[in-house]
mmCIF file of C-alpha atoms in Angstrom:
data_model
loop_
_atom_site.group_PDB
_atom_site.id
_atom_site.type_symbol
_atom_site.label_atom_id
_atom_site.label_comp_id
_atom_site.label_asym_id
_atom_site.label_seq_id
_atom_site.Cartn_x
_atom_site.Cartn_y
_atom_site.Cartn_z
ATOM 1 C CA MET G 29 0.000 0.000 0.000
ATOM 2 C CA VAL G 30 1.258 3.478 -0.888
ATOM 3 C CA ASP G 31 0.532 6.538 1.248
ATOM 4 C CA ILE G 32 0.264 9.820 -0.683
ATOM 5 C CA GLU G 33 0.756 12.977 1.337
ATOM 6 C CA GLU G 34 -0.266 16.402 0.011
ATOM 7 C CA ILE G 35 2.510 18.933 0.613
ATOM 8 C CA SER G 36 2.128 22.089 -1.585
ATOM 9 C CA GLU G 37 5.291 23.802 -0.344
ATOM 10 C CA PRO G 38 7.937 25.801 -2.224
ATOM 11 C CA ILE G 39 11.274 24.017 -2.668
ATOM 12 C CA ARG G 40 14.711 24.730 -4.089
ATOM 13 C CA VAL G 41 15.728 22.631 -7.109
ATOM 14 C CA LEU G 42 18.999 22.138 -8.948
ATOM 15 C CA ALA G 43 18.110 21.228 -12.525
ATOM 16 C CA GLU G 44 20.059 20.486 -15.702
ATOM 17 C CA PHE G 45 19.052 22.307 -18.868
ATOM 18 C CA SER G 46 20.225 20.535 -22.020
ATOM 19 C CA GLY G 47 18.911 20.382 -25.592
ATOM 20 C CA GLY G 48 15.687 22.176 -24.675
ATOM 21 C CA ALA G 49 14.922 19.722 -21.863
ATOM 22 C CA ILE G 50 14.901 20.209 -18.088
ATOM 23 C CA ARG G 51 15.956 17.450 -15.693
ATOM 24 C CA PRO G 52 15.796 17.908 -11.893
ATOM 25 C CA ILE G 53 19.045 16.728 -10.255
ATOM 26 C CA ARG G 54 18.293 17.345 -6.567
ATOM 27 C CA PHE G 55 15.961 19.385 -4.378
ATOM 28 C CA GLN G 56 15.840 20.807 -0.868
ATOM 29 C CA TRP G 57 12.842 20.444 1.411
ATOM 30 C CA THR G 58 12.564 20.816 5.199
ATOM 31 C CA GLY G 59 16.306 21.457 5.480
ATOM 32 C CA ARG G 60 17.201 18.190 3.730
ATOM 33 C CA THR G 61 18.640 17.593 0.266
ATOM 34 C CA PHE G 62 17.144 14.821 -1.871
ATOM 35 C CA ARG G 63 19.069 13.416 -4.849
ATOM 36 C CA VAL G 64 16.856 12.556 -7.817
ATOM 37 C CA ASP G 65 17.650 8.963 -8.786
ATOM 38 C CA ALA G 66 15.196 8.870 -11.722
ATOM 39 C CA VAL G 67 12.603 10.954 -13.497
ATOM 40 C CA ASN G 68 9.517 8.717 -13.760
ATOM 41 C CA GLY G 69 7.445 11.109 -15.858
ATOM 42 C CA GLN G 70 7.034 14.666 -17.017
ATOM 43 C CA TRP G 71 4.067 16.680 -18.303
ATOM 44 C CA LEU G 72 3.145 20.253 -19.131
ATOM 45 C CA GLU G 73 0.080 22.063 -17.825
ATOM 46 C CA ARG G 74 -0.849 25.299 -19.543
ATOM 47 C CA ARG G 75 -2.194 27.910 -17.164
ATOM 48 C CA CYS G 76 -3.567 31.403 -17.588
ATOM 49 C CA GLY G 77 -0.471 33.600 -17.515
ATOM 50 C CA GLY G 78 2.041 30.779 -17.923
ATOM 51 C CA TYR G 79 2.588 27.073 -17.510
ATOM 52 C CA ALA G 80 3.527 24.450 -14.948
ATOM 53 C CA LEU G 81 6.123 21.836 -15.823
ATOM 54 C CA HIS G 82 5.410 18.763 -13.669
ATOM 55 C CA PHE G 83 7.767 15.920 -12.791
ATOM 56 C CA SER G 84 7.399 12.618 -10.983
ATOM 57 C CA VAL G 85 10.832 11.901 -9.512
ATOM 58 C CA GLN G 86 12.306 9.031 -7.535
ATOM 59 C CA ALA G 87 14.536 9.746 -4.530
ATOM 60 C CA GLY G 88 15.404 6.532 -2.774
ATOM 61 C CA GLU G 89 12.238 4.467 -2.328
ATOM 62 C CA ASP G 90 9.947 7.503 -2.293
ATOM 63 C CA THR G 91 8.255 9.226 -5.238
ATOM 64 C CA TYR G 92 7.930 13.008 -5.238
ATOM 65 C CA PHE G 93 5.660 15.070 -7.460
ATOM 66 C CA ILE G 94 7.209 18.480 -8.108
ATOM 67 C CA HIS G 95 6.529 21.273 -10.556
ATOM 68 C CA PHE G 96 7.972 24.527 -11.827
ATOM 69 C CA ALA G 97 5.425 27.374 -12.035
ATOM 70 C CA SER G 98 6.538 29.825 -14.726
ATOM 71 C CA SER G 99 4.261 32.653 -13.564
ATOM 72 C CA GLU G 100 5.869 32.568 -10.094
ATOM 73 C CA VAL G 101 9.344 31.429 -11.208
ATOM 74 C CA GLN G 102 9.132 28.933 -8.344
ATOM 75 C CA TRP G 103 9.481 25.174 -7.841
ATOM 76 C CA TRP G 104 6.881 23.392 -5.694
ATOM 77 C CA LEU G 105 6.630 20.029 -3.962
ATOM 78 C CA ASP G 106 3.056 18.860 -4.541
ATOM 79 C CA GLN G 107 2.942 15.332 -3.129
ATOM 80 C CA VAL G 108 5.049 12.536 -1.670
ATOM 81 C CA ALA G 109 4.204 8.876 -2.259
ATOM 82 C CA VAL G 110 5.723 6.614 0.391
ATOM 83 C CA PRO G 111 5.555 2.807 0.092
#
């Protein structure tokens, strides 16, 4: 069974920009740094006044759902899925 926790908090992200693509490398949340082991998925959501670029990332055994909001120029942690 997987527990999904809603977070909705701003985070700091180190990302790689290459060939028109963005790949999160690591992020900071609650004073801890999480290394992204894999990007499970990515999708774009168009919003009034901008867009949100969403990622499902793996850090250890946990899955994190993060996004970059262009209108705010801010990364967000949306949810954490813990096995």
